[in-house]
GROMACS .gro file of C-alpha atoms in nm:
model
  192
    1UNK     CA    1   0.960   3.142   1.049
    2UNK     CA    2   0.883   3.080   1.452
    3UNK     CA    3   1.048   2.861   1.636
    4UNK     CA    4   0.754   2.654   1.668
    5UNK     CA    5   0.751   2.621   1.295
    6UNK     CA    6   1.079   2.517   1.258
    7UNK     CA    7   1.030   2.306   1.500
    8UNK     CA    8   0.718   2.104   1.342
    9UNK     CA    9   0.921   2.100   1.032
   10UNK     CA   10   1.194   1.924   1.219
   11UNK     CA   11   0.994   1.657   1.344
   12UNK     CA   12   0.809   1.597   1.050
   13UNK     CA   13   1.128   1.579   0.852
   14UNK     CA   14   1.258   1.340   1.147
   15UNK     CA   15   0.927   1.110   1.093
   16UNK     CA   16   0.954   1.100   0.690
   17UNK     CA   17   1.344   0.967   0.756
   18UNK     CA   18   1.223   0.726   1.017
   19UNK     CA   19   0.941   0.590   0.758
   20UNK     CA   20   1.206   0.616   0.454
   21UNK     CA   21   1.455   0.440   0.639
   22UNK     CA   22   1.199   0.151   0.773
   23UNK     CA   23   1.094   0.119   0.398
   24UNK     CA   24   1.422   0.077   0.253
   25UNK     CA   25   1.544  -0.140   0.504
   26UNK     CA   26   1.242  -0.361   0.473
   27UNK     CA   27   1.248  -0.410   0.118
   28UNK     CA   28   1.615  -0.489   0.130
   29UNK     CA   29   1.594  -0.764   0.416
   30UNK     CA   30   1.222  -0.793   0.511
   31UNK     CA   31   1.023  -0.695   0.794
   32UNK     CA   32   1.182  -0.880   1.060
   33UNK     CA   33   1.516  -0.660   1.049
   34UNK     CA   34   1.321  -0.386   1.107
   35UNK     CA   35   1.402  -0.324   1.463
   36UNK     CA   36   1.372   0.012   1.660
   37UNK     CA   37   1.717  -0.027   1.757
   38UNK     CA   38   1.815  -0.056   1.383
   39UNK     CA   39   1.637   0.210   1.272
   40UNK     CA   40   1.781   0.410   1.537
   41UNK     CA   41   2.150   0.297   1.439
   42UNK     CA   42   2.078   0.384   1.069
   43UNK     CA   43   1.882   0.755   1.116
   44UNK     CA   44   2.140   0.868   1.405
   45UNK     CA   45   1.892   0.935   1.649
   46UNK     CA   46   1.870   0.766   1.975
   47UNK     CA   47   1.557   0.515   2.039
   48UNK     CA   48   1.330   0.761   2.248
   49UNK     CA   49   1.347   1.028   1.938
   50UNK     CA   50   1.228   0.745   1.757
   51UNK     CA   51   0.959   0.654   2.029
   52UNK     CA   52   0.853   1.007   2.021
   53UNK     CA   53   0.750   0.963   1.671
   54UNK     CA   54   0.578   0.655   1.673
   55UNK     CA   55   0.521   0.371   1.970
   56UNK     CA   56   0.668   0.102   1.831
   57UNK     CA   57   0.735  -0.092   1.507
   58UNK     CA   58   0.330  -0.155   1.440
   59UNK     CA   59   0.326   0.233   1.380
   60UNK     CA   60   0.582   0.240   1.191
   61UNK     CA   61   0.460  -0.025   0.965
   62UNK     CA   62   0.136   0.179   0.955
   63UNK     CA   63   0.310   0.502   0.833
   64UNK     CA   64   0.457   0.275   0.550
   65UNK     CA   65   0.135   0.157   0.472
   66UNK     CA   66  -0.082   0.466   0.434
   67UNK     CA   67   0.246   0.590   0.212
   68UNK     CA   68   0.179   0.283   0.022
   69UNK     CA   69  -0.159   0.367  -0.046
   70UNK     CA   70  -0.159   0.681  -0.186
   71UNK     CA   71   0.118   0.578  -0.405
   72UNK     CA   72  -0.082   0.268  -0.483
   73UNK     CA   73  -0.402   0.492  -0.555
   74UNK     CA   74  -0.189   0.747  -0.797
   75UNK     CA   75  -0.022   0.474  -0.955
   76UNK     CA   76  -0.390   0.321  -1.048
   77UNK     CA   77  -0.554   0.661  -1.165
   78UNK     CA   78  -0.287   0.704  -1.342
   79UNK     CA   79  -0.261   0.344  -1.548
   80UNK     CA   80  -0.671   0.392  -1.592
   81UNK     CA   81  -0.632   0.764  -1.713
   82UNK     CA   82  -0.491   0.654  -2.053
   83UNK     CA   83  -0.676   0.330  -2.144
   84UNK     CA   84  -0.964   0.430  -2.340
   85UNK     CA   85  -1.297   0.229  -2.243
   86UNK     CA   86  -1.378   0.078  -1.922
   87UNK     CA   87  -1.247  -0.261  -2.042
   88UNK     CA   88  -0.949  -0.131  -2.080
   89UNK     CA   89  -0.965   0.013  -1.792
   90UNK     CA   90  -0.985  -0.180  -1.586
   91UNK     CA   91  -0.743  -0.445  -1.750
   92UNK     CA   92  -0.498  -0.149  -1.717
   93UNK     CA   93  -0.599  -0.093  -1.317
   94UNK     CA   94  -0.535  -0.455  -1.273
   95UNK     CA   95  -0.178  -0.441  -1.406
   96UNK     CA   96  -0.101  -0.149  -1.175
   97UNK     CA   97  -0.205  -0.279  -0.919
   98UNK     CA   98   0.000  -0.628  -0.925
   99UNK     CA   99   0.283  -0.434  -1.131
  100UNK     CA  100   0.267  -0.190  -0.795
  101UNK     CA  101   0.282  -0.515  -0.558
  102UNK     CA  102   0.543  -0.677  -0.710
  103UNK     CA  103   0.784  -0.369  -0.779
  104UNK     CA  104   0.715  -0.285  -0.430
  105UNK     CA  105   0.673  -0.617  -0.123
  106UNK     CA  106   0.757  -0.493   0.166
  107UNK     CA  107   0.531  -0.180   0.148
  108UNK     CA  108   0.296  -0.423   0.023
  109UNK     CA  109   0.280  -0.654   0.281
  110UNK     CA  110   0.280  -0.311   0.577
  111UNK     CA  111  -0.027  -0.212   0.352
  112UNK     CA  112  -0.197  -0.589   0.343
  113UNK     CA  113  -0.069  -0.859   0.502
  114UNK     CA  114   0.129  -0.698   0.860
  115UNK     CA  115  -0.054  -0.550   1.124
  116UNK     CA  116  -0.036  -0.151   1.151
  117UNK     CA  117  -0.253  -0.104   1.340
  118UNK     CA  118  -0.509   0.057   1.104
  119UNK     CA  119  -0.873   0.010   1.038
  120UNK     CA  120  -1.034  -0.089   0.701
  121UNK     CA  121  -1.412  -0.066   0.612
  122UNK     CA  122  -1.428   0.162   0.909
  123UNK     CA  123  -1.585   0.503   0.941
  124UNK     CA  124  -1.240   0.559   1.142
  125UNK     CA  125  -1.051   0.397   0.810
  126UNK     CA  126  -0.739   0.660   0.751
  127UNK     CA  127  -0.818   0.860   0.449
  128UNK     CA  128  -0.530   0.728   0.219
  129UNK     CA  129  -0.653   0.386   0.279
  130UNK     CA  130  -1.021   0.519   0.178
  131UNK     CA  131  -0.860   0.685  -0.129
  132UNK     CA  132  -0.708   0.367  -0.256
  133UNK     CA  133  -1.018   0.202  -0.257
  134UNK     CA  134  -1.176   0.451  -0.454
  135UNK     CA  135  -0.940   0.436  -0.726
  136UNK     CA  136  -0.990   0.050  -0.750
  137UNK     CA  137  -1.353   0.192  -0.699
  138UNK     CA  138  -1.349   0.457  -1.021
  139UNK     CA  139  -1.268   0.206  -1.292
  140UNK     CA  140  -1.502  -0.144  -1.083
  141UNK     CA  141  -1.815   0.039  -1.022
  142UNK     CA  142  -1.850   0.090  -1.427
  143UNK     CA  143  -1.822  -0.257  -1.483
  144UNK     CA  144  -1.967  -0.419  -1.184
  145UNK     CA  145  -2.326  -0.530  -1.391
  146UNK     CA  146  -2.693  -0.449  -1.327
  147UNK     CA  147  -2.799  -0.487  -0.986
  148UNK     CA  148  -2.461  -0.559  -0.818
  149UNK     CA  149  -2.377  -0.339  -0.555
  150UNK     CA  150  -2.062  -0.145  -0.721
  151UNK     CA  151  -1.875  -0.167  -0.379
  152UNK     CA  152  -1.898  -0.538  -0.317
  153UNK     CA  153  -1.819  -0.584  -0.662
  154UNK     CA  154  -1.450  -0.431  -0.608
  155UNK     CA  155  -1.432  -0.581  -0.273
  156UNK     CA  156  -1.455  -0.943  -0.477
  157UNK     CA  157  -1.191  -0.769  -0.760
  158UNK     CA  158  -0.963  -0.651  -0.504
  159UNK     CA  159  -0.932  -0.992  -0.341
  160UNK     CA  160  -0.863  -1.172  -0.683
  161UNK     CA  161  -0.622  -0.954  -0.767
  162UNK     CA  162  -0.493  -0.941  -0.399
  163UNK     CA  163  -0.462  -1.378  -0.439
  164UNK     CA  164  -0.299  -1.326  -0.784
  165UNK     CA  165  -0.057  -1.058  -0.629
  166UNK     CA  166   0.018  -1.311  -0.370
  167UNK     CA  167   0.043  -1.644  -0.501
  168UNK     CA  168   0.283  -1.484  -0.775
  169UNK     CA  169   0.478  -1.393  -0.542
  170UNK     CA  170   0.504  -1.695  -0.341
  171UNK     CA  171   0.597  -1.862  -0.669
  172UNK     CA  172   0.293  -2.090  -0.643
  173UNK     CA  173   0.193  -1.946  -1.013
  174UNK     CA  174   0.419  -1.934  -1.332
  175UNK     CA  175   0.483  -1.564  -1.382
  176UNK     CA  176   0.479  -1.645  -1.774
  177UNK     CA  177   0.099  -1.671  -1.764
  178UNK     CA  178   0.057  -1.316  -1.548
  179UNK     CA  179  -0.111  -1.130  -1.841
  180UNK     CA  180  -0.328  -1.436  -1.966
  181UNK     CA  181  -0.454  -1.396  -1.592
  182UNK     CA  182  -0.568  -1.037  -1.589
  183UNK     CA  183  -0.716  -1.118  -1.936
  184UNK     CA  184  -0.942  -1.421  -1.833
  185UNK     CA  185  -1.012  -1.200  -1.469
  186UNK     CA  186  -1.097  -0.903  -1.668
  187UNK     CA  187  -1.301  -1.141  -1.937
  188UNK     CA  188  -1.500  -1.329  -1.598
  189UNK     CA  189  -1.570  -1.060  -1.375
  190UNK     CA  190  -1.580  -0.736  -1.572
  191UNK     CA  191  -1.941  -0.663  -1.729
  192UNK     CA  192  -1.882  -0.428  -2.003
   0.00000   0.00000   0.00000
């Protein structure tokens, strides 16, 4: 191995540790101890190491997100892959995906509801973010009914279950009722 190539492994080992550490520290205390100065304290490095990975905390909560959506989009393909039908199907996506936002908030909210600094419904839109919407896309687009554009119909799925994911969370629904919810969404929306 070169130098060089140690080297790059270094500093990509340095950034996964920096993004780890911003993660964990997030979903233990929220977003707003998530300083560079902290992060700094708690990887050992010195705040310009850290600013030579990534410009500030908007990056950084970036990073997280496009983490967060490829885990998001496995975790879907992977709850669709073993529900037979597309009803099922997509009753199964829709569990992921609010199972995925409430086992995991802060990565959530870097991914949907914090600025990162990333573009969505962009040519320029980073491809994890692209891939995430194509495994909400995989199960929709079957189920979307004749003559509705398959895309807008997941954009208008992805926001329900986006409000569901959210108002759960804020407590403004009774978690009791979560599964009657995907049932009447799936029941409303879903043409199968």
């Amino acid at each position: 191995m070169s130098v060089q190539e140690r080297k790059e492994r270094e500093r990509a080992g340095r950034e996964r540790l920096i993004v780890a550490t911003a993660r964990e520290l997030a979903e233990q205390q929220g977003w707003d101890a998530v300083t560079t100065r902290r992060l700094a304290e708690r990887i050992e490095y010195s705040q310009p190491v850290l600013y030579s990975h990534f410009r500030g905390k908007r990056e950084i909560i970036g990073a997280v997100a496009l983490e967060g959506a490829a885990e998001m989009a496995a975790a879907l393909r992977g709850a669709t892959a073993a529900a037979d039908g597309p009803r099922a199907r997509v009753a199964a996506l829709a569990r992921a995906y609010l199972d995925f936002a409430e086992g995991n908030p802060a990565v959530y909210d870097a991914m949907f509801r914090l600025d990162g600094g990333l573009a969505f419904a962009r040519e320029d839109t980073p491809e994890p973010l692209k891939d995430a919407f194509a495994a909400l896309l995989e199960s929709l687009g079957e189920v979307a009914g004749d003559g509705v554009h398959p895309g807008l119909f997941t954009e208008v799925f992805w926001a329900a279950l986006h409000g569901l994911a959210t108002l759960t969370r804020a407590g403004r629904l009774p978690p009791e009722d979560a599964g009657r919810r995907v049932e009447l969404l799936v029941d409303l929306l879903a043409v199968v």
